Short mmCIF file of C-alpha atoms in Angstrom, two decimals:
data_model
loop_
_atom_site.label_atom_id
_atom_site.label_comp_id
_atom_site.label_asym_id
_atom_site.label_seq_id
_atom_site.Cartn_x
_atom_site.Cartn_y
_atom_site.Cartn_z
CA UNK A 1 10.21 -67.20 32.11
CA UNK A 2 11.55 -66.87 28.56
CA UNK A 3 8.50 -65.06 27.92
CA UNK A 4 9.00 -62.73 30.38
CA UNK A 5 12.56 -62.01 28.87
CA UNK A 6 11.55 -61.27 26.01
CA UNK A 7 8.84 -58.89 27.20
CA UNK A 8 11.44 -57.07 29.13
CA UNK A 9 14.16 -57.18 26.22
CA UNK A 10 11.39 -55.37 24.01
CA UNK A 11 10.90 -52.61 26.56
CA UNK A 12 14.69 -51.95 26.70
CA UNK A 13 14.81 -51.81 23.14
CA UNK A 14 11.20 -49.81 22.83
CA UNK A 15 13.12 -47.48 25.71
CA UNK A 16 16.51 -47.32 23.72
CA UNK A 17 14.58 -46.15 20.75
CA UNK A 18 12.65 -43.91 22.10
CA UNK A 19 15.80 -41.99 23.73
CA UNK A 20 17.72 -42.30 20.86
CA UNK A 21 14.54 -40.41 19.18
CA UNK A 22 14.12 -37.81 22.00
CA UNK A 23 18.19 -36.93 21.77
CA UNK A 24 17.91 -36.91 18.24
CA UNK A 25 14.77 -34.33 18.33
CA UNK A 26 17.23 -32.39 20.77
CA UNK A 27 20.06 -32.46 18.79
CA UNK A 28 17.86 -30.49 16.08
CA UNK A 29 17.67 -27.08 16.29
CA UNK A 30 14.50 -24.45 16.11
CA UNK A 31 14.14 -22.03 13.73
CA UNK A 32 13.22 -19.14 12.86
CA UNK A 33 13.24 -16.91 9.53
CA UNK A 34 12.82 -13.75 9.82
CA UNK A 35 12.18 -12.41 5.96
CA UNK A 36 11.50 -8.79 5.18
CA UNK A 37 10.41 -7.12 1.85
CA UNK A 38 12.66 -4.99 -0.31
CA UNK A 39 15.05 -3.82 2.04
CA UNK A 40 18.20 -3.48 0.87
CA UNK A 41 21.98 -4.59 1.94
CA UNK A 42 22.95 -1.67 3.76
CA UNK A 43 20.27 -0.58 5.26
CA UNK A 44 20.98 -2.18 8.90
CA UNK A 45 23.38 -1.15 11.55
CA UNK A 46 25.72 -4.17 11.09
CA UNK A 47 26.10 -3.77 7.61
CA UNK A 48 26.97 -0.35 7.94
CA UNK A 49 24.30 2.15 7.64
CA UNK A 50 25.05 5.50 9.10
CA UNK A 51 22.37 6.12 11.65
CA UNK A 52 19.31 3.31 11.49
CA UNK A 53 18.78 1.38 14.68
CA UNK A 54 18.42 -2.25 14.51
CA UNK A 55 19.91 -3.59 17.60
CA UNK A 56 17.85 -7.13 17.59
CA UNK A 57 18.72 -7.47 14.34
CA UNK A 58 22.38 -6.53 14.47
CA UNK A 59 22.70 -9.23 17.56
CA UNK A 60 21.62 -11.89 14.95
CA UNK A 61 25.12 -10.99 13.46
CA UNK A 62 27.39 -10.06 16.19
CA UNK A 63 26.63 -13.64 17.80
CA UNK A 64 26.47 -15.28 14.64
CA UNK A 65 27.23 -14.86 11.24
CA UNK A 66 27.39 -11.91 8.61
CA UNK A 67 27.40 -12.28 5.00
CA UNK A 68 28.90 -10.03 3.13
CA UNK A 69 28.05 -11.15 -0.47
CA UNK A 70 24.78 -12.36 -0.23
CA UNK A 71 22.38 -12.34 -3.91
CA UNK A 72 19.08 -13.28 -4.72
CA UNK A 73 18.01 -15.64 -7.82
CA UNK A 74 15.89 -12.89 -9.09
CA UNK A 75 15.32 -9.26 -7.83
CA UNK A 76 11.50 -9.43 -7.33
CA UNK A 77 9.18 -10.55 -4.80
CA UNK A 78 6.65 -13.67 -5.37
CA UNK A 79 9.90 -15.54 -7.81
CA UNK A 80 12.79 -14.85 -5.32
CA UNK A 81 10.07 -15.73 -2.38
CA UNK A 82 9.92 -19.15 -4.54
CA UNK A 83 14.18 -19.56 -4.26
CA UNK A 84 13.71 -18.92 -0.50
CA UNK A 85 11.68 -21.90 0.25
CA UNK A 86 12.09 -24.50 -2.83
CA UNK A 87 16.10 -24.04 -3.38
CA UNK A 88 15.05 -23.51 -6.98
CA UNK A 89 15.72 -21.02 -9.60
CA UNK A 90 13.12 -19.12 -10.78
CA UNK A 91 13.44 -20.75 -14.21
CA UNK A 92 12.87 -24.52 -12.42
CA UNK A 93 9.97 -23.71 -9.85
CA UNK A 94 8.06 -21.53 -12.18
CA UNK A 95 7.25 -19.02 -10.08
CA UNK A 96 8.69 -16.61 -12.37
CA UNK A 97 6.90 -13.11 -11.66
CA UNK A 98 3.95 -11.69 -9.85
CA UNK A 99 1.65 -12.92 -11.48
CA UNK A 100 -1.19 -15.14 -10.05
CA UNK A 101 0.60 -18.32 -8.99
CA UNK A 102 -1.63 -19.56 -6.55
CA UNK A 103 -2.28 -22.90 -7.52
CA UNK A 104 1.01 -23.64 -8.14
CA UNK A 105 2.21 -22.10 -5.24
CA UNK A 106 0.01 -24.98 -3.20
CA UNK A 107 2.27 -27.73 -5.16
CA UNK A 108 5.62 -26.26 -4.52
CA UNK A 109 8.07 -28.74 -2.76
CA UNK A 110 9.18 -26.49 0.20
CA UNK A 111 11.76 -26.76 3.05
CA UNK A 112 9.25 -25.73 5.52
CA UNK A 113 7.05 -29.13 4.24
CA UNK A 114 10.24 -31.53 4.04
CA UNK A 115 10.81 -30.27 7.44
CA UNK A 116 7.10 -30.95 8.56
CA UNK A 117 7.85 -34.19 7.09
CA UNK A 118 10.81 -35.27 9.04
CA UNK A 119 8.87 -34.03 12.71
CA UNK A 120 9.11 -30.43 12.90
CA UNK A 121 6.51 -28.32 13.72
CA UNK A 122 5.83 -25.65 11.18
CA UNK A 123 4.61 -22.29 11.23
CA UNK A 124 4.06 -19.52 8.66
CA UNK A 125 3.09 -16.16 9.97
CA UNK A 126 3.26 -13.20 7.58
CA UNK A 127 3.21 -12.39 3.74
CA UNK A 128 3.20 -15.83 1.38
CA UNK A 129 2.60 -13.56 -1.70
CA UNK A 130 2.59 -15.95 -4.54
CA UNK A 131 -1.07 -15.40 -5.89
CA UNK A 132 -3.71 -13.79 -4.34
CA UNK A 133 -4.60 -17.08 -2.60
CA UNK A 134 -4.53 -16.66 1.53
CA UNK A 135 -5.99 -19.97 2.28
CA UNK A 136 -2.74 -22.69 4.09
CA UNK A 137 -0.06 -23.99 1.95
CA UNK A 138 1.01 -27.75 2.36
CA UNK A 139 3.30 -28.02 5.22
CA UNK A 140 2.08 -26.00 7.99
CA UNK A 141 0.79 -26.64 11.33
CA UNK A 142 0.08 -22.85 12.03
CA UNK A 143 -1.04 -20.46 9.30
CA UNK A 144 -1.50 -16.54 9.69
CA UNK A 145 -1.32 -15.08 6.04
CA UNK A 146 -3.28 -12.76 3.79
CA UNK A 147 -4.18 -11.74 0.62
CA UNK A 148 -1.22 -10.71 -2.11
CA UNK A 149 0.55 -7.49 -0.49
CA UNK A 150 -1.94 -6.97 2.52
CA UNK A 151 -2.48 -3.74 4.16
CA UNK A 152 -0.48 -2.06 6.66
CA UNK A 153 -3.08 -1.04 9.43
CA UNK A 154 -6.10 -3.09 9.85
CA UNK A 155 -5.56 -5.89 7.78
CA UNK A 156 -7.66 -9.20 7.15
CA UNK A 157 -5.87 -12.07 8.43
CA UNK A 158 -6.64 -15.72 7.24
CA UNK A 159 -5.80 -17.53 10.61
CA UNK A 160 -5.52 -21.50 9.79
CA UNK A 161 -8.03 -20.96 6.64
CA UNK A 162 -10.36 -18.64 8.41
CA UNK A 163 -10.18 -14.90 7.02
CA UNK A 164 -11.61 -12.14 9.28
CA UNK A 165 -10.63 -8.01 9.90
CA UNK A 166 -8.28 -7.43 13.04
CA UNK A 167 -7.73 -3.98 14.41
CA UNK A 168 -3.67 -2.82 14.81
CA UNK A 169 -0.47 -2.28 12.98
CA UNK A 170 0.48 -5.46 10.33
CA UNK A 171 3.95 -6.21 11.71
CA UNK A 172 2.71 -5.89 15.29
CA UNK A 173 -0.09 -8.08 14.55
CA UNK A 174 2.31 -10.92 12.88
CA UNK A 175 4.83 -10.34 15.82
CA UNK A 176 2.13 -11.14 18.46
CA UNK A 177 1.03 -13.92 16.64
CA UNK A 178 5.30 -15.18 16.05
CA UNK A 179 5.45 -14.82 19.88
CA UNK A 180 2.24 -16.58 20.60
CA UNK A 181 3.93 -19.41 18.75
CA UNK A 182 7.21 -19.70 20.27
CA UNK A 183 5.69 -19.43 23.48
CA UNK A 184 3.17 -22.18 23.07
CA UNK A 185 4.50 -25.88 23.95
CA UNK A 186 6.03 -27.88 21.68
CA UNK A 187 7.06 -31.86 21.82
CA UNK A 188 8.72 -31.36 18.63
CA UNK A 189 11.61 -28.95 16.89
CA UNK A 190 10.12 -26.22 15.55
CA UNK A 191 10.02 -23.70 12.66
CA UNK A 192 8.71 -20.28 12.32
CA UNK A 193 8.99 -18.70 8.97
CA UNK A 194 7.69 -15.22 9.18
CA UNK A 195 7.87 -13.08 6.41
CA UNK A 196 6.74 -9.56 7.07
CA UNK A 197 4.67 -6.99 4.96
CA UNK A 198 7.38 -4.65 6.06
CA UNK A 199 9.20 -2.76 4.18
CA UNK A 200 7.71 -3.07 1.02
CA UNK A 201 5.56 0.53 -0.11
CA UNK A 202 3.42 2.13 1.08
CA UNK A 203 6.05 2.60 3.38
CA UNK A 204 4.10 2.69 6.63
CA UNK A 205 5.92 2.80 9.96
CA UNK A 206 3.84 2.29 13.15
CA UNK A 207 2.68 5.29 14.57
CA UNK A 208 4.92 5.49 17.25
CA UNK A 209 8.09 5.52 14.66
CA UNK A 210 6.90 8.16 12.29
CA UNK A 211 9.62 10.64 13.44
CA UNK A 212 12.16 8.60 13.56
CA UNK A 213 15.65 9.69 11.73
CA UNK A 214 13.80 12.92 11.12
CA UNK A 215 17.21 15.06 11.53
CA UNK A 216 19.32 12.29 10.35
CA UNK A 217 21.10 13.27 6.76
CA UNK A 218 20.64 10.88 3.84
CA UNK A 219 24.26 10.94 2.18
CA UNK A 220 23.74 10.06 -1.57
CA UNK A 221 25.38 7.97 -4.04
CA UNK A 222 27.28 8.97 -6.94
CA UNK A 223 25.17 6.55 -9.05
CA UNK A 224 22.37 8.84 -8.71
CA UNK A 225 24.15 11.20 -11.26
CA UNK A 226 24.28 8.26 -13.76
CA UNK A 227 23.87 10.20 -17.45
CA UNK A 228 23.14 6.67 -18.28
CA UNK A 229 25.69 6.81 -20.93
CA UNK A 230 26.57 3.16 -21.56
CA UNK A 231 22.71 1.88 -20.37
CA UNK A 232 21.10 2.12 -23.98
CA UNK A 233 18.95 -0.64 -22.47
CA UNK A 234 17.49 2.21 -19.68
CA UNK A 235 16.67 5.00 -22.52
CA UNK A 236 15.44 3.10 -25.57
CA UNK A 237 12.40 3.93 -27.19
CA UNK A 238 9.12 2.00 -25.99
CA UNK A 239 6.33 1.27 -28.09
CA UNK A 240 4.17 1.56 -25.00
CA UNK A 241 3.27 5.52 -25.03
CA UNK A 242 2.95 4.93 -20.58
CA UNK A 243 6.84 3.89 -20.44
CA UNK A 244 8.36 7.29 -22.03
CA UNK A 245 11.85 7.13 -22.59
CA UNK A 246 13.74 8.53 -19.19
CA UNK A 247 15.86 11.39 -18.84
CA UNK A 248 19.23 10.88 -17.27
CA UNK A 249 19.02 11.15 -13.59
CA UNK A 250 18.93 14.95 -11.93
CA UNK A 251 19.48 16.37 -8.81
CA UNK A 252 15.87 17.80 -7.22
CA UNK A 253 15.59 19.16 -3.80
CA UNK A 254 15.05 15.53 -2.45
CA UNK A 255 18.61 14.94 -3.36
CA UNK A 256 17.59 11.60 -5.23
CA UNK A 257 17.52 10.66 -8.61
CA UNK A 258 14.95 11.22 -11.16
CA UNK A 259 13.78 9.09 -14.52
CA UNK A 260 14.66 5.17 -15.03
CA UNK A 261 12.24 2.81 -13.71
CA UNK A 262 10.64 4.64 -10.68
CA UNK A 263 11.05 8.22 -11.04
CA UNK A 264 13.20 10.00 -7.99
CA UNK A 265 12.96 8.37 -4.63
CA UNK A 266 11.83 11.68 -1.88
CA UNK A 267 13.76 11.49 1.33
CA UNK A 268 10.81 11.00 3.58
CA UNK A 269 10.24 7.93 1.27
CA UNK A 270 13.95 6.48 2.49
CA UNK A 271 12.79 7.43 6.11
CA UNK A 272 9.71 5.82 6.10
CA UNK A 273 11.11 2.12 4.71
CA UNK A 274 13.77 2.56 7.46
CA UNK A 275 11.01 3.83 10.05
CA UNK A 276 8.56 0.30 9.37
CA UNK A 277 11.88 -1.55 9.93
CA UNK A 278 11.92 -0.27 13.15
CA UNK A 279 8.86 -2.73 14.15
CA UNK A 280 10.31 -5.71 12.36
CA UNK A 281 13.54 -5.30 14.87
CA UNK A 282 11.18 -4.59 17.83
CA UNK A 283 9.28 -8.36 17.54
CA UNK A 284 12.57 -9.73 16.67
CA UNK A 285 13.67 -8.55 20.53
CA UNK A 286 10.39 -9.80 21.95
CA UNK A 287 11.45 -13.59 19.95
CA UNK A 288 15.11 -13.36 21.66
CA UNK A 289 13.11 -12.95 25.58
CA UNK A 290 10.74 -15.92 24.44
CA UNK A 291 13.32 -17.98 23.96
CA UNK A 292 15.83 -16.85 26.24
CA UNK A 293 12.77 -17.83 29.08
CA UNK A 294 12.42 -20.71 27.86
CA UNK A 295 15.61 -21.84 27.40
CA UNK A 296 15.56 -22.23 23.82
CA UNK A 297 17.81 -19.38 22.26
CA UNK A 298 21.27 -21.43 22.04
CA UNK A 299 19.12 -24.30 20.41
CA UNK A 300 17.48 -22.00 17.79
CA UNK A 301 18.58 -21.05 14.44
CA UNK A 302 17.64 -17.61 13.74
CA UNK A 303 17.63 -15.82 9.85
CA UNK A 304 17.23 -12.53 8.85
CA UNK A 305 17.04 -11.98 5.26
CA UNK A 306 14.92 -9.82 2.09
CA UNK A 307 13.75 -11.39 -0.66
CA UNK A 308 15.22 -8.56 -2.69
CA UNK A 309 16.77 -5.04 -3.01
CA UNK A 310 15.86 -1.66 -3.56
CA UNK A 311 16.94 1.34 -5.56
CA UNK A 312 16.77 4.57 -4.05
CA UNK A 313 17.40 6.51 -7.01
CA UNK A 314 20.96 4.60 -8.34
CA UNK A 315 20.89 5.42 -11.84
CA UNK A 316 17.72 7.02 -12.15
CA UNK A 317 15.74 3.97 -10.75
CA UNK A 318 13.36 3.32 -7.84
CA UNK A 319 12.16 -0.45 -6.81
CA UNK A 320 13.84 -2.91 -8.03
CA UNK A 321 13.87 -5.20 -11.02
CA UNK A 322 17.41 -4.49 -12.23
CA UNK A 323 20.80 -6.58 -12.70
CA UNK A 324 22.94 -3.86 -10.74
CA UNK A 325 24.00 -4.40 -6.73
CA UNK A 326 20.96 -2.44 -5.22
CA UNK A 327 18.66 -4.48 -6.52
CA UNK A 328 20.45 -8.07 -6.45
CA UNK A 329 22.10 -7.94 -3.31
CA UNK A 330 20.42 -8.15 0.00
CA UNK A 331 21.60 -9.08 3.91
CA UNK A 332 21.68 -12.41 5.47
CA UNK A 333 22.40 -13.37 9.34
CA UNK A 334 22.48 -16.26 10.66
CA UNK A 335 23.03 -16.90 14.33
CA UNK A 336 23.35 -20.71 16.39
CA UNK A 337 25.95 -20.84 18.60
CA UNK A 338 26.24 -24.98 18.17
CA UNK A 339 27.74 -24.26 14.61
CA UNK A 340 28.38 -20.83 14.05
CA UNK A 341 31.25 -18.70 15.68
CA UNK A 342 30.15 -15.19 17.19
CA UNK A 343 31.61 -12.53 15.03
CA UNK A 344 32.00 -14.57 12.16
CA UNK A 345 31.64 -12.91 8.75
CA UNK A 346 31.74 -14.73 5.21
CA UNK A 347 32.94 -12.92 1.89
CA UNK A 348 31.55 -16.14 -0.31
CA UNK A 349 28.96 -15.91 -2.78
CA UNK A 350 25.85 -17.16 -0.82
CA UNK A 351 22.34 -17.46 -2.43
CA UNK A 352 18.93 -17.35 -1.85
CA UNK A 353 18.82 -21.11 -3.10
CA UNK A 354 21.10 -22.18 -0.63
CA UNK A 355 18.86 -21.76 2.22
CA UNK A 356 16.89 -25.13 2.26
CA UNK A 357 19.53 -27.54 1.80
CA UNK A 358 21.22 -25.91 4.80
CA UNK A 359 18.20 -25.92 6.86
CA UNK A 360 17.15 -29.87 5.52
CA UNK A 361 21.22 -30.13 6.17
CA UNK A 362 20.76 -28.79 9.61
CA UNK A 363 17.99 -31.00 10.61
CA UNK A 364 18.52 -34.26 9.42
CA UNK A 365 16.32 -34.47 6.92
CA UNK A 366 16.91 -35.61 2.87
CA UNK A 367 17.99 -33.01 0.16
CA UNK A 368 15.97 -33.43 -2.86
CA UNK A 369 17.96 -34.04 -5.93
CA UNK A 370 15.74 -30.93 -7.25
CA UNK A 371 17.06 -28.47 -5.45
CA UNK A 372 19.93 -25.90 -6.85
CA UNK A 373 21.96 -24.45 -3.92
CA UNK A 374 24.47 -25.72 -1.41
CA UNK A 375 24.33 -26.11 2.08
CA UNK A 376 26.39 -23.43 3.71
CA UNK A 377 27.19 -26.11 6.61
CA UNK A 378 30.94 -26.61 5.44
CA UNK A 379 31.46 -22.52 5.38
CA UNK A 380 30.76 -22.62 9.00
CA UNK A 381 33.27 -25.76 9.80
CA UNK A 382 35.95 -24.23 6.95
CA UNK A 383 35.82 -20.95 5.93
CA UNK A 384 38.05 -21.92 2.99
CA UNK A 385 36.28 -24.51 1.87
CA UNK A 386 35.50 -25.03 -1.81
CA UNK A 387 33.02 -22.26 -3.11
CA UNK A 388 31.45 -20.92 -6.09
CA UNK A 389 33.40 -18.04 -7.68
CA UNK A 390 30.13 -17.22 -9.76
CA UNK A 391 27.00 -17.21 -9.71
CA UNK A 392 23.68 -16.80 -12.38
CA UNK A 393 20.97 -14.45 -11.71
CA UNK A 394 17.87 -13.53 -13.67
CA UNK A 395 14.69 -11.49 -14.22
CA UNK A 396 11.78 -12.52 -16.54
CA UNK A 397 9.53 -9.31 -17.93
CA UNK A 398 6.35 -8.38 -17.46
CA UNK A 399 4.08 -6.65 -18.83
CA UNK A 400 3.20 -3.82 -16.71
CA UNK A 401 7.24 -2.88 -16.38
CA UNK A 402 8.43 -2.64 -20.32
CA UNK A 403 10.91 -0.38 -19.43
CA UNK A 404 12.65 -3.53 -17.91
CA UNK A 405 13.33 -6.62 -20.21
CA UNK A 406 14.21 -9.85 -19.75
CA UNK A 407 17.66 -10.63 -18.40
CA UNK A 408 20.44 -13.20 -16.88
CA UNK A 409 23.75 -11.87 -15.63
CA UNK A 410 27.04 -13.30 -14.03
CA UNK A 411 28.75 -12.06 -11.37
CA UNK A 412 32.18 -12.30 -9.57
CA UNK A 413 34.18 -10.61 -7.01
CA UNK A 414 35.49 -8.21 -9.99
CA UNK A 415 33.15 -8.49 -12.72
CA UNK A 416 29.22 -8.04 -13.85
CA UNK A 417 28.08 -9.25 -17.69
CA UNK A 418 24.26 -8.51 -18.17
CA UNK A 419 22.82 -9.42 -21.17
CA UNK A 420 19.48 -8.83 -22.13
CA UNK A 421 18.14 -11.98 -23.88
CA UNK A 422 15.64 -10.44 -26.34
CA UNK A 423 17.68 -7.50 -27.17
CA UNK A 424 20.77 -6.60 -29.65
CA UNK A 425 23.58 -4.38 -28.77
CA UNK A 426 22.38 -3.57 -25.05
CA UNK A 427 24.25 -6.02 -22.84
CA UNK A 428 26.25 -4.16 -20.44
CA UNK A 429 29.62 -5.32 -18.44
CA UNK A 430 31.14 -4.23 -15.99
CA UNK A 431 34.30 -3.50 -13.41
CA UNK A 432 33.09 -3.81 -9.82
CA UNK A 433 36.60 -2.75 -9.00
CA UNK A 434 37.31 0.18 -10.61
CA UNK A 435 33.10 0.87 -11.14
CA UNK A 436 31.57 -0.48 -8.14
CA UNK A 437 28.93 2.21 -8.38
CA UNK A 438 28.38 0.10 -12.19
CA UNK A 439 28.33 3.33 -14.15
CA UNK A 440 31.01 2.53 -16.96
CA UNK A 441 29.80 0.26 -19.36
CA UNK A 442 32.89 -1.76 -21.00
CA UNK A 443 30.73 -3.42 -23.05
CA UNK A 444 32.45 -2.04 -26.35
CA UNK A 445 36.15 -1.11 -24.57
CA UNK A 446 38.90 -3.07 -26.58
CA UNK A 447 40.87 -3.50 -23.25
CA UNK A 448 37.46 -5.50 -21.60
CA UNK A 449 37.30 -7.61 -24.86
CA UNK A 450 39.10 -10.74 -23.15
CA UNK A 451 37.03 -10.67 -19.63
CA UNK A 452 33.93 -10.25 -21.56
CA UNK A 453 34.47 -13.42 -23.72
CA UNK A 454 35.41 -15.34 -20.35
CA UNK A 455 32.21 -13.37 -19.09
CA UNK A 456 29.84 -14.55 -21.81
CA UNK A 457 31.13 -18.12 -21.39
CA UNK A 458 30.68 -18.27 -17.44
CA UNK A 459 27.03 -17.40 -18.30
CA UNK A 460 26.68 -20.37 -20.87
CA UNK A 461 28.25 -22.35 -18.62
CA UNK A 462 25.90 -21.86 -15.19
CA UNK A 463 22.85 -21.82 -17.84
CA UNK A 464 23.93 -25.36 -18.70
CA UNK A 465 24.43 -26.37 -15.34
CA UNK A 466 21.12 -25.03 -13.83
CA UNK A 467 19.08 -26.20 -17.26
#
């Protein structure tokens, strides 16, 4: 008898357990991260732009949240992909430009392989772009990836380590495979990370978008009559006969900007970015029905981000690469109705490093001591809770881009210090205020001497505090 008592007192605690387990996996939300390339800020309807159409995208923010003042560690692809999923600056993962980081990119401590860890499954469908290397990364149960940047129709996709040509459109071909995903069972919490080709150049919309905005009128900014007085950094002389010193930017019949970094930036150019958007926000609509039939969607976290900006034509420049706004700041929605409030829009300085610890936050799981941002968890419980006022961002050159050096800046609600770290009289400051375009250069104003100095020492200090 006592043996039978104890028998049955280990099958109500074996039953206990596994409850407590199976409400604890429920408790845990999906999600899903949506990532594009080089779109910038303003460039969806919900942040303001005057005639694209992103309805799937904008619901991310009008039932969740929408940050206003969101930055990236580093305006450029591969590093800033690096801050997405490591929490890292580019200076501590090492992932510093686009260079060839394969191998180390298969060492990188990410979210999406704590997650995998702690019992999610994990799926990465889209553009890894940190080396040339397409084969799985640590951490995934699913892989659909390819090579470096990819190719827009007809692409070879390495499907869980097997490469092979499929027929169709890139960003339709990672949406079915997102879907496919989603849709398939799961026992576990899952996450999706899929970050699209889209809408880094060539821009290529889908077929069916190509005449999209085609009447719509591109207004332009006064930026892209920048003389670049002020920006001696922009027209020095370069010993490299490729990189000729830039005019300052002119009017054409484009209406953009011409010299700088990337010559003028053509109209159609601006249509066709917005035009392969149009795809991204389509698969986003067919992951909202998914869930919504399963009954999944107010259990899901859903992202939308870009790992950086993009100039078209601001001061002369195209791409990105720079310190100024178009380049550094990006959009960022978040939407679960468990935490976050519908409607709800945030004015903090938020980073691309704070993504993991929110999402390890979010699911239980252990922050590494490693990792450089904050979980954005108390923002949603307090929107006054204790922020950052500043924050460090940073660029590292290379070799085929001279014309842009190696750089760190600060930035707060009113003021920009860039300084170029290799080069003497060419930092640049600045008064978001009164400049928010950043075309006045204070740099040697007597009145700016004082904000400069507190400037200069903000820098110091966030370089001492992330090493």
């Amino acid at each position: 008898m006592g043996k039978l008592k104890t028998i049955l007192s280990l099958l109500v605690v074996f039953a206990l357990a596994t409850t407590a387990r199976a409400a604890e996996a429920a408790a845990r939300p999906n999600i899903i991260f949506i990532l594009v390339d080089d779109l910038r800020w303003d460039a969806l309807g919900c942040m303001g732009h005057p005639f694209v159409k992103t309805p799937n995208i904008d619901r991310i923010a009008k039932e969740g949240a929408l940050f206003r003042n969101f930055f990236v560690s580093i305006p450029l692809c591969s590093p800033s992909r690096g801050s997405f999923l490591t929490g890292q600056y580019p200076h501590t993962h090492g992932v510093i430009d686009n260079a060839d980081h394969s191998a180390l990119s298969h060492k990188l401590i990410t979210f999406p392989r704590l997650l995998h860890d702690a019992g999610y499954e994990t799926a990465c469908i889209g553009k890894w772009h940190m080396g040339n290397d397409d084969s799985p990364r640590p951490g995934f149960d699913r892989w659909v990836s390819f090579k470096g940047q990819g190719a827009y129709e007809n692409p070879v996709l390495n499907v869980d380590g097997k490469a092979a040509k499929v027929d169709g459109y890139m960003t339709d071909l990672l949406n079915e495979h997102a879907l496919n995903f989603v849709k398939a069972e799961h026992k576990k919490p899952f996450l999706l990370y899929l970050p699209h080709k889209a809408v880094h150049g060539p821009f290529t919309p889908a077929k069916r978008h190509k005449e999209l905005y085609a009447d719509e009128p591109i207004k332009s900014a006064p930026s892209l009559n920048d003389s670049l007085e002020g920006k001696p950094v922009a027209t020095r002389p370069l010993e490299n006969a490729a990189a000729k010193k830039p005019k300052a930017a002119k009017q054409n019949k484009s209406g953009q900007g011409g010299g700088g970094n990337g010559g003028h930036v053509p109209q159609k150019t601006i249509r066709d970015q917005l035009r392969a958007l149009a795809a991204v926000d389509e698969g986003l609509g067919q992951l909202f029905k998914a869930l919504e039939a399963a009954n999944q969607l107010e259990n899901t976290l859903m992202i939308f981000s870009s790992d950086n900006g993009f100039f078209w034509g601001e001061h002369g420049f195209g791409d990105k690469r720079w310190a100024y706004d178009e380049s550094i700041r990006d959009p960022l929605l978040m939407r679960y109705p468990k935490l976050i409030k519908p409607g709800t829009t945030l004015d903090q300085f938020v980073l691309n490093i704070d993504l993991p610890p929110t999402l390890l936050e979010l699911a239980g799981a252990p922050i590494p001591k490693a990792i450089q941002g904050r979980s954005l968890l108390p923002l949603f419980s307090d929107a006054k809770a204790p922020w950052r006022t500043s924050f460090l961002t940073e660029y590292f050159q290379e070799k085929q881009y001279p014309r842009v050096p190696t750089w760190q800046a600060v930035r707060t609600d009113r003021w920009k210090y860039i300084q170029y770290v290799d080069l003497k009289d060419m930092d640049e400051h600045y008064d978001l205020k009164a400049d928010p375009y950043e075309m006045k250069n204070l740099i040697q104003q007597a009145t700016a001497q004082s904000t400069l100095k507190d400037m200069k020492a903000e820098l110091e200090r966030l370089r001492k505090q992330f090493n």
